[in-house]
Short mmCIF file of C-alpha atoms in Angstrom, two decimals:
data_model
loop_
_atom_site.label_atom_id
_atom_site.label_comp_id
_atom_site.label_asym_id
_atom_site.label_seq_id
_atom_site.Cartn_x
_atom_site.Cartn_y
_atom_site.Cartn_z
CA MET L 1 31.35 16.66 -67.21
CA PRO L 2 30.77 19.86 -64.65
CA SER L 3 26.90 19.86 -65.55
CA LYS L 4 26.97 16.40 -64.76
CA VAL L 5 28.69 16.54 -61.34
CA PHE L 6 26.39 19.42 -60.62
CA ASP L 7 23.60 17.44 -61.09
CA LYS L 8 24.74 14.83 -58.83
CA SER L 9 25.40 17.05 -56.27
CA ILE L 10 21.90 18.89 -56.59
CA GLU L 11 20.39 15.39 -56.48
CA ARG L 12 22.30 14.32 -53.34
CA PRO L 13 20.80 16.64 -50.66
CA GLU L 14 17.27 16.64 -52.41
CA HIS L 15 17.65 12.37 -51.42
CA SER L 16 18.83 13.36 -48.11
CA SER L 17 16.67 15.80 -47.34
CA SER L 18 13.82 13.86 -48.35
CA LYS L 19 14.81 10.93 -45.74
CA ALA L 20 15.42 13.52 -43.22
CA THR L 21 11.69 14.65 -43.99
CA VAL L 22 10.43 11.07 -43.36
CA SER L 23 12.56 10.09 -40.55
CA LYS L 24 11.27 13.65 -38.62
CA SER L 25 7.78 12.67 -39.97
CA THR L 26 8.23 9.39 -38.68
CA ARG L 27 9.33 10.55 -34.96
CA THR L 28 6.81 13.45 -34.89
CA SER L 29 4.09 10.70 -35.64
CA THR L 30 5.43 8.22 -32.71
CA CYS L 31 5.59 11.17 -30.36
CA THR L 32 2.01 12.15 -31.26
CA ARG L 33 1.09 8.42 -30.72
CA ALA L 34 2.67 8.36 -27.56
CA SER L 35 1.40 11.61 -26.64
CA THR L 36 -2.16 10.99 -27.07
CA ALA L 37 -1.95 7.42 -25.38
CA GLN L 38 -0.64 8.89 -22.48
CA TRP L 39 -3.31 11.34 -22.14
CA LEU L 40 -5.62 8.72 -22.92
CA LEU L 41 -4.29 7.04 -19.62
CA SER L 42 -4.57 10.11 -17.28
CA LEU L 43 -8.07 10.37 -18.61
CA PHE L 44 -9.00 7.19 -17.84
CA ILE L 45 -6.85 7.23 -14.32
CA PHE L 46 -9.03 10.62 -13.67
CA ALA L 47 -12.54 8.74 -14.61
CA THR L 48 -12.10 5.89 -12.26
CA LEU L 49 -11.16 8.08 -9.29
CA PHE L 50 -13.50 10.52 -9.58
CA TRP L 51 -16.49 7.68 -9.84
CA VAL L 52 -14.91 6.16 -6.90
CA CYS L 53 -14.89 9.10 -5.33
CA LEU L 54 -18.44 10.48 -6.27
CA TRP L 55 -20.00 7.10 -5.73
CA THR L 56 -18.45 6.98 -2.10
CA ILE L 57 -19.47 10.55 -1.17
CA LEU L 58 -23.16 10.59 -2.91
CA ALA L 59 -24.47 7.08 -3.82
CA ALA L 60 -23.56 5.11 -0.29
CA HIS L 61 -25.60 7.66 1.93
CA THR L 62 -28.52 8.64 -0.71
CA ASP L 63 -31.76 7.25 -2.21
CA ILE L 64 -30.21 7.16 -5.68
CA ALA L 65 -28.13 4.39 -4.10
CA ARG L 66 -31.18 2.43 -2.54
CA ASP L 67 -33.19 3.06 -5.30
CA LYS L 68 -31.22 2.89 -8.43
CA ILE L 69 -27.27 1.57 -7.75
CA TYR L 70 -27.91 -1.48 -5.21
CA PRO L 71 -30.80 -2.98 -7.28
CA ALA L 72 -28.52 -2.97 -10.43
CA LEU L 73 -25.60 -4.59 -8.87
CA GLU L 74 -26.91 -7.06 -6.47
CA SER L 75 -26.84 -10.63 -7.12
CA THR L 76 -27.57 -13.88 -5.20
CA TYR L 77 -24.22 -13.99 -3.50
CA PHE L 78 -23.89 -10.35 -3.09
CA PRO L 79 -27.56 -8.62 -2.19
CA ASP L 80 -28.27 -5.05 -1.57
CA LYS L 81 -25.18 -3.13 -0.63
CA ALA L 82 -22.54 -5.92 -1.07
CA GLY L 83 -22.76 -6.41 -4.97
CA ALA L 84 -22.27 -2.38 -5.27
CA ARG L 85 -19.44 -2.59 -2.97
CA ILE L 86 -17.68 -5.36 -4.25
CA PHE L 87 -18.08 -3.57 -8.08
CA ILE L 88 -16.92 -0.47 -6.86
CA TYR L 89 -13.94 -0.80 -4.37
CA PHE L 90 -12.97 -4.08 -5.61
CA GLY L 91 -13.83 -4.85 -9.64
CA LEU L 92 -13.57 -1.38 -10.60
CA PHE L 93 -10.71 0.26 -8.35
CA TYR L 94 -8.50 -2.87 -8.40
CA ILE L 95 -9.35 -5.41 -11.68
CA VAL L 96 -10.39 -2.92 -14.34
CA ALA L 97 -8.15 -0.21 -13.56
CA GLY L 98 -5.75 -2.98 -12.90
CA ALA L 99 -6.03 -4.30 -16.65
CA VAL L 100 -6.00 -1.38 -18.22
CA ILE L 101 -3.33 0.68 -16.30
CA LEU L 102 -1.02 -2.58 -16.82
CA ALA L 103 -1.63 -3.05 -20.56
CA PHE L 104 -0.97 0.30 -21.18
CA LEU L 105 2.62 0.15 -18.74
CA ALA L 106 3.38 -3.14 -20.85
CA GLN L 107 3.62 -1.20 -23.97
CA GLY L 108 6.08 1.33 -22.39
CA ILE L 109 3.44 4.20 -21.87
CA ASN L 110 3.03 6.13 -19.01
CA LEU L 111 1.80 9.27 -17.24
CA PRO L 112 3.14 12.75 -18.62
CA LYS L 113 6.09 13.76 -16.43
CA PRO L 114 5.18 16.35 -14.00
CA ARG L 115 7.07 19.68 -13.77
CA TYR L 116 9.55 20.36 -11.36
CA GLY L 117 7.26 22.21 -9.17
CA GLN L 118 5.10 19.37 -8.88
CA VAL L 119 7.68 17.26 -7.33
CA ALA L 120 9.54 19.63 -5.13
CA LEU L 121 9.63 18.52 -1.46
CA TYR L 122 8.05 20.87 1.02
CA LYS L 123 7.79 20.47 4.64
CA LEU L 124 4.61 20.26 6.12
CA VAL L 125 4.02 21.45 9.52
CA GLY L 126 2.55 19.44 12.02
CA THR L 127 3.77 15.78 10.11
CA GLY L 128 7.58 16.71 10.46
CA GLU L 129 8.17 15.18 6.75
CA TYR L 130 8.79 16.63 3.57
CA TRP L 131 5.63 16.16 0.82
CA SER L 132 5.96 16.97 -2.97
CA VAL L 133 3.14 18.86 -4.32
CA LEU L 134 1.33 15.55 -5.95
CA GLU L 135 1.57 14.13 -2.69
CA ILE L 136 -0.43 17.09 -0.60
CA PHE L 137 -2.62 16.90 -3.15
CA ALA L 138 -3.62 13.02 -2.71
CA LEU L 139 -3.61 13.71 0.85
CA ALA L 140 -6.11 16.51 0.36
CA VAL L 141 -8.48 14.27 -1.85
CA PHE L 142 -8.39 12.02 0.75
CA VAL L 143 -9.34 14.62 3.47
CA ILE L 144 -11.99 16.28 1.54
CA VAL L 145 -13.88 13.00 0.61
CA GLN L 146 -13.91 11.91 4.17
CA ILE L 147 -15.20 15.56 5.54
CA VAL L 148 -17.87 15.44 2.58
CA THR L 149 -18.82 12.04 3.08
CA ILE L 150 -19.12 12.81 6.66
CA ALA L 151 -20.99 15.88 5.96
CA ILE L 152 -24.11 14.41 3.63
CA ARG L 153 -24.63 11.77 5.84
CA ALA L 154 -25.04 14.30 8.68
CA ASP L 155 -27.52 15.78 6.50
CA LEU L 156 -29.49 12.80 5.83
CA LYS L 157 -29.09 10.46 8.87
CA PHE L 158 -29.49 13.18 11.67
CA ASN L 159 -32.59 14.96 13.37
CA ALA L 160 -32.63 17.77 15.57
CA GLU L 161 -35.36 15.86 17.58
CA TRP L 162 -33.40 13.08 18.44
CA PRO L 163 -32.48 12.86 22.32
CA THR L 164 -29.05 13.34 22.69
CA SER L 165 -28.22 9.73 23.34
CA LYS L 166 -29.52 8.75 20.13
CA THR L 167 -27.32 11.43 18.42
CA TRP L 168 -24.33 10.21 20.06
CA TYR L 169 -25.55 6.96 18.46
CA GLN L 170 -25.25 8.44 14.74
CA VAL L 171 -22.13 10.08 15.22
CA CYS L 172 -20.79 6.78 16.75
CA LYS L 173 -21.86 5.45 13.76
CA THR L 174 -20.73 8.32 11.01
CA LEU L 175 -16.92 7.91 12.62
CA GLY L 176 -17.47 3.82 12.16
CA LYS L 177 -17.97 4.28 8.51
CA THR L 178 -15.25 6.89 8.05
CA ALA L 179 -12.98 4.25 9.58
CA ALA L 180 -13.97 1.82 6.97
CA LEU L 181 -13.35 3.83 4.29
CA THR L 182 -10.12 4.59 5.54
CA LEU L 183 -9.65 0.48 5.60
CA THR L 184 -10.24 0.75 2.16
CA VAL L 185 -6.96 2.54 1.11
CA LEU L 186 -4.63 1.70 4.08
CA PHE L 187 -2.98 -1.10 2.59
CA LEU L 188 -1.99 0.41 -1.17
CA PRO L 189 1.13 2.54 0.17
CA ILE L 190 2.85 -0.66 1.34
CA CYS L 191 2.21 -2.54 -1.66
CA LYS L 192 5.48 -2.71 -3.78
CA ASN L 193 3.94 -4.46 -6.66
CA ASN L 194 1.07 -2.14 -6.98
CA PHE L 195 0.03 -0.74 -10.45
CA TRP L 196 -1.29 2.24 -8.55
CA LEU L 197 2.41 2.86 -7.11
CA ASP L 198 3.76 2.47 -10.64
CA VAL L 199 1.57 4.67 -12.97
CA PHE L 200 2.32 7.72 -10.36
CA ASN L 201 6.13 6.79 -10.41
CA ILE L 202 5.93 6.59 -6.67
CA GLN L 203 8.61 4.74 -4.85
CA PHE L 204 8.23 2.62 -2.10
CA GLU L 205 10.48 4.53 0.29
CA ARG L 206 7.93 7.33 -0.32
CA SER L 207 4.61 5.91 -0.50
CA VAL L 208 5.03 4.19 3.23
CA LYS L 209 4.64 7.70 5.02
CA PHE L 210 0.76 7.67 3.58
CA HIS L 211 -0.08 4.37 5.57
CA ARG L 212 1.86 5.63 8.46
CA TRP L 213 -0.58 8.90 8.53
CA LEU L 214 -3.55 7.14 7.11
CA SER L 215 -3.06 4.87 10.23
CA PHE L 216 -2.79 7.88 12.75
CA PHE L 217 -5.93 9.04 11.41
CA LEU L 218 -7.50 5.68 11.55
CA VAL L 219 -6.25 5.44 15.19
CA ILE L 220 -7.98 9.13 15.94
CA VAL L 221 -11.06 8.23 14.18
CA VAL L 222 -11.52 4.72 16.29
CA CYS L 223 -10.71 6.18 19.85
CA ILE L 224 -13.72 8.96 19.08
CA HIS L 225 -15.65 6.06 17.58
CA ALA L 226 -15.55 4.05 20.99
CA ALA L 227 -15.96 7.14 23.13
CA THR L 228 -18.91 8.53 21.24
CA GLY L 229 -20.25 4.77 21.77
CA ILE L 230 -19.77 4.72 25.34
CA THR L 231 -20.67 8.29 25.82
CA SER L 232 -24.66 6.97 24.14
CA LEU L 233 -24.71 3.70 26.20
CA THR L 234 -24.26 5.68 29.12
CA MET L 235 -26.78 8.37 28.80
CA ARG L 236 -29.41 5.21 28.07
CA GLY L 237 -28.46 3.41 30.77
CA GLU L 238 -27.54 0.37 28.73
CA PHE L 239 -23.44 0.47 29.42
CA ARG L 240 -23.45 -2.71 31.39
CA ASN L 241 -26.14 -4.47 29.32
CA CYS L 242 -24.19 -4.09 25.58
CA MET L 243 -20.78 -4.43 26.41
CA TRP L 244 -20.87 -7.96 27.31
CA PRO L 245 -22.99 -10.70 25.32
CA SER L 246 -26.67 -10.27 26.99
CA ASP L 247 -30.08 -11.50 25.97
CA SER L 248 -31.86 -8.58 27.04
CA GLY L 249 -31.31 -4.38 28.06
CA CYS L 250 -29.24 -3.55 24.62
CA THR L 251 -31.86 -1.37 22.63
CA VAL L 252 -29.42 0.67 20.97
CA SER L 253 -30.89 -0.79 17.45
CA TRP L 254 -34.25 -1.22 16.96
CA HIS L 255 -34.33 -3.28 14.43
CA LYS L 256 -31.49 -5.95 15.88
CA GLU L 257 -31.74 -8.47 19.00
CA SER L 258 -30.33 -7.53 22.42
CA ILE L 259 -27.99 -10.49 22.04
CA GLU L 260 -26.94 -9.71 18.40
CA ILE L 261 -26.18 -5.94 19.26
CA SER L 262 -24.04 -6.70 22.53
CA ARG L 263 -21.88 -9.24 20.69
CA ALA L 264 -21.00 -6.70 17.91
CA ILE L 265 -20.63 -4.31 20.50
CA THR L 266 -18.30 -6.88 22.38
CA TYR L 267 -16.42 -7.81 19.46
CA GLY L 268 -15.78 -3.82 18.71
CA TRP L 269 -14.04 -3.29 21.88
CA THR L 270 -12.13 -6.33 21.83
CA ALA L 271 -10.37 -5.64 18.51
CA ALA L 272 -9.48 -2.34 19.99
CA LEU L 273 -7.60 -3.90 22.74
CA VAL L 274 -6.06 -6.77 20.39
CA ALA L 275 -5.18 -4.12 18.09
CA LEU L 276 -3.39 -1.54 21.22
CA PRO L 277 -0.11 -3.55 21.34
CA MET L 278 0.27 -3.12 17.65
CA VAL L 279 -0.37 0.80 17.73
CA ILE L 280 2.14 1.10 20.86
CA THR L 281 4.70 -0.92 18.78
CA SER L 282 3.88 1.31 15.71
CA LEU L 283 5.66 4.32 17.65
CA ASN L 284 9.15 5.55 15.99
CA TRP L 285 11.46 4.29 18.95
CA PHE L 286 9.99 0.27 18.19
CA ARG L 287 10.54 1.16 14.22
CA ARG L 288 13.97 2.35 14.81
CA HIS L 289 15.16 -0.15 17.37
CA LYS L 290 12.70 -3.16 17.89
CA PHE L 291 11.36 -3.41 14.13
CA GLU L 292 11.02 -7.80 14.37
CA LEU L 293 8.88 -6.81 17.31
CA PHE L 294 7.06 -4.17 15.66
CA TYR L 295 6.38 -5.96 12.25
CA TYR L 296 5.27 -9.32 13.69
CA PHE L 297 2.97 -7.45 16.26
CA HIS L 298 1.54 -6.12 13.35
CA LEU L 299 0.97 -9.16 11.50
CA VAL L 300 -0.21 -11.29 14.37
CA PHE L 301 -2.39 -8.47 16.41
CA GLY L 302 -3.17 -6.74 13.52
CA LEU L 303 -4.85 -10.13 11.61
CA THR L 304 -6.54 -11.30 15.01
CA SER L 305 -8.27 -7.56 15.24
CA PHE L 306 -9.26 -7.46 11.87
CA VAL L 307 -10.88 -10.39 12.36
CA LEU L 308 -12.90 -9.13 15.38
CA VAL L 309 -13.74 -6.19 13.46
CA HIS L 310 -15.44 -8.29 11.22
CA LEU L 311 -17.47 -9.80 13.62
CA HIS L 312 -18.29 -6.34 14.86
CA TRP L 313 -19.39 -5.10 12.00
CA PRO L 314 -19.68 -7.94 8.79
CA ASP L 315 -20.06 -5.32 5.88
CA MET L 316 -16.37 -4.39 6.79
CA VAL L 317 -15.03 -7.24 4.84
CA TYR L 318 -16.21 -5.29 1.65
CA TYR L 319 -13.78 -2.13 2.44
CA THR L 320 -11.00 -4.52 3.76
CA ALA L 321 -11.02 -6.98 1.28
CA PRO L 322 -9.74 -5.36 -1.64
CA GLY L 323 -6.59 -4.10 0.10
CA LEU L 324 -5.73 -7.17 1.91
CA ALA L 325 -5.92 -9.10 -1.10
CA ALA L 326 -3.48 -6.97 -2.77
CA TYR L 327 -0.95 -7.12 -0.07
CA SER L 328 -1.30 -10.63 0.17
CA LEU L 329 -0.62 -11.22 -3.23
CA ASP L 330 2.09 -8.48 -3.55
CA LYS L 331 3.60 -10.57 -0.76
CA VAL L 332 3.29 -13.91 -2.86
CA ILE L 333 4.94 -12.07 -5.50
CA CYS L 334 7.80 -11.27 -3.97
CA ARG L 335 8.64 -14.89 -2.27
CA CYS L 336 7.66 -16.52 -5.39
CA CYS L 337 8.54 -14.48 -8.57
CA THR L 338 11.77 -14.81 -10.70
CA ARG L 339 13.89 -17.19 -8.88
CA ARG L 340 17.36 -17.39 -9.73
CA LYS L 341 20.33 -19.41 -8.74
CA VAL L 342 23.48 -17.40 -7.22
CA LYS L 343 26.44 -17.85 -4.90
CA LEU L 344 27.44 -16.65 -1.37
CA VAL L 345 31.11 -16.00 -2.34
CA ASP L 346 32.60 -15.00 0.79
CA LEU L 347 31.44 -13.36 4.36
CA SER L 348 34.10 -11.53 6.31
CA LEU L 349 34.86 -8.71 8.62
CA PRO L 350 36.78 -6.07 6.71
CA ALA L 351 36.92 -3.89 9.55
CA PRO L 352 35.57 -3.88 13.46
CA GLY L 353 31.78 -3.61 13.91
CA PHE L 354 31.25 -4.24 10.08
CA VAL L 355 30.54 -7.86 8.03
CA ARG L 356 30.84 -7.84 4.41
CA LEU L 357 28.94 -10.07 2.18
CA GLN L 358 29.92 -10.84 -1.68
CA ILE L 359 27.21 -12.47 -3.33
CA ALA L 360 27.74 -13.43 -7.06
CA VAL L 361 24.79 -13.26 -9.36
CA ASP L 362 23.84 -13.37 -13.34
CA PRO L 363 25.38 -10.76 -15.38
CA ALA L 364 21.52 -10.64 -16.71
CA ASN L 365 20.71 -9.67 -13.20
CA LYS L 366 21.29 -5.68 -13.45
CA PHE L 367 21.13 -3.57 -10.36
CA GLU L 368 21.55 0.27 -10.15
CA PRO L 369 23.68 2.37 -8.04
CA GLY L 370 21.97 3.09 -4.69
CA GLN L 371 20.08 -0.07 -5.06
CA TRP L 372 19.22 -2.33 -2.08
CA VAL L 373 18.53 -6.06 -1.13
CA ASN L 374 15.93 -7.41 1.09
CA MET L 375 18.09 -10.11 3.04
CA ASN L 376 16.93 -13.04 4.73
CA ILE L 377 19.62 -15.53 6.37
CA PRO L 378 18.17 -18.60 7.70
CA ALA L 379 21.47 -19.44 9.83
CA VAL L 380 21.32 -16.05 11.53
CA SER L 381 17.12 -15.97 11.50
CA LEU L 382 14.29 -18.28 9.90
CA LEU L 383 11.68 -15.44 9.72
CA GLN L 384 13.88 -11.80 9.92
CA TRP L 385 14.23 -10.16 6.68
CA HIS L 386 16.48 -7.20 6.33
CA PRO L 387 17.06 -4.50 3.70
CA MET L 388 20.68 -3.69 2.69
CA SER L 389 22.17 -1.20 0.59
CA ILE L 390 24.51 -2.23 -2.23
CA ALA L 391 28.02 -1.59 -1.72
CA SER L 392 29.37 -2.67 -5.34
CA ALA L 393 29.47 -1.20 -8.73
CA PRO L 394 27.07 -1.99 -11.09
CA ASP L 395 29.11 -3.53 -14.06
CA LYS L 396 30.72 -6.07 -11.65
CA ARG L 397 29.40 -9.80 -11.10
CA THR L 398 29.38 -9.89 -7.58
CA ILE L 399 27.06 -8.16 -4.99
CA THR L 400 28.97 -6.82 -1.97
CA ILE L 401 27.29 -5.88 1.00
CA ASP L 402 28.57 -3.81 4.08
CA ALA L 403 26.55 -4.11 6.94
CA LYS L 404 27.46 -2.48 10.15
CA VAL L 405 27.09 -4.70 13.69
CA VAL L 406 24.19 -2.52 15.10
CA GLY L 407 21.89 -5.02 16.84
CA TYR L 408 20.69 -8.70 17.61
CA TRP L 409 20.73 -10.09 13.84
CA THR L 410 23.72 -8.60 12.49
CA ARG L 411 25.74 -9.44 15.96
CA ARG L 412 24.78 -12.95 14.96
CA LEU L 413 25.59 -12.31 11.27
CA GLU L 414 29.23 -11.69 12.75
CA LYS L 415 29.57 -14.53 14.82
CA LEU L 416 28.78 -16.50 11.14
CA ALA L 417 31.13 -14.58 9.60
CA LEU L 418 33.77 -15.63 12.16
CA ARG L 419 33.32 -19.55 10.99
CA PHE L 420 32.70 -19.03 7.68
CA ASP L 421 34.44 -21.15 5.30
CA PRO L 422 34.72 -20.09 1.92
CA MET L 423 35.68 -23.68 0.59
CA VAL L 424 32.45 -25.35 1.30
CA SER L 425 30.48 -21.88 1.16
CA THR L 426 30.42 -22.28 -2.77
CA ASN L 427 27.94 -25.02 -2.38
CA LYS L 428 25.57 -23.02 -0.62
CA CYS L 429 22.38 -21.25 -2.52
CA VAL L 430 21.38 -17.96 -2.71
CA PHE L 431 18.31 -17.14 -4.92
CA VAL L 432 17.81 -13.37 -6.23
CA LEU L 433 14.25 -12.36 -6.55
CA PHE L 434 13.13 -9.55 -8.93
CA CYS L 435 9.87 -8.39 -7.40
CA ASN L 436 9.15 -5.40 -9.59
CA PRO L 437 8.72 -4.70 -13.33
CA ILE L 438 11.27 -2.05 -12.96
CA PRO L 439 13.15 -2.96 -9.51
CA ASP L 440 13.59 -0.66 -7.00
CA ALA L 441 15.11 -3.64 -4.61
CA LEU L 442 16.32 -7.46 -5.24
CA SER L 443 15.23 -10.04 -2.96
CA ALA L 444 18.01 -12.13 -1.92
CA TYR L 445 17.20 -15.35 -0.03
CA ILE L 446 20.61 -16.33 1.17
CA CYS L 447 20.34 -20.85 2.11
CA SER L 448 22.94 -21.98 4.45
CA ALA L 449 23.72 -25.30 6.21
CA TYR L 450 25.20 -23.63 9.58
#
């Protein structure tokens, strides 16, 4: 009997040890596969970005592009340079990369987590903002690509025997290309539903500053572009003939007619003037105190100036179309995806100068502490959307939002709260939109009959 018990006691540890060994080996195998997938994703992203940057730097201005790349990618609808630009900036950078990255993200596979030193924040001199090491690296890559592209173009396009006016004209064209390359990535940081931001785990609040500094860089480049162009025209004595459509007298480009050149120049300076209100309202004071003015000036004057810029240089569409398409798709997703009907429970004034909103939500609509909602209340304004922080705990079935009365929109919301009837409010509709796979914001669309 003791021998039998002793045998069982021996068997049990062996059996449990075998299970533990199998479980441990399974976990190890799973971790190894996940780690391998992460590094494969990293390798794909690095190869994609490296090829796009390399093509931008070298192939766009060398004989390799004219002899090899352009003929290989041209088609009936996209001849010469158009096919290559569509393939690189739209096909590879957005469609191919997006399909692969989203497939990895759907399986729960993301890039390896960065170390603490890579995400620690440092105040960058001259910007007044805090940047992580990875953000500084991304900014440095953009600057290096621009500098090297300008240097290669200067080496291939410039001739020491040219007259000064022609040299200034080539400087003007080079800076125009620099502006075009900036527009390629200008809209990426302001797309909330963007696989590039998702795969690098960059929050929208932090990515906006890239758009702000890229825009600042673009304004400087455009100003110098215009100044060098005016200098070239003045030296040639063709300023008056070229600044307005003219049938003769504008001979800046030898392979184009005077009327074609003068029209392009006219569209250029007109685009700059149209964009000026947008630039002025982009200053910090307008963003902080007159956000609606800043936002709608961006939409109206920004779109108008883009149309004029494309008339100024038709090839610009190949650089701006991918970013504009991504931004437009982002807005469509944010307005149309996953609508869930909930109710506006209460609208009250808990204290002087504050308005409290309570919105009933489905328990399936999970939200995290510190999360925020983007709200539009037609009874207050049909067009204005305002971000508001959630003030309630995540385990509740209602979202509580406390808004401070500081501006026009919140003052109208305060007046609405004074005449709000809870008995009637139960019939009012509230829509909650989840715009991201792992949302950093809900979009609540509140409908009211007031």
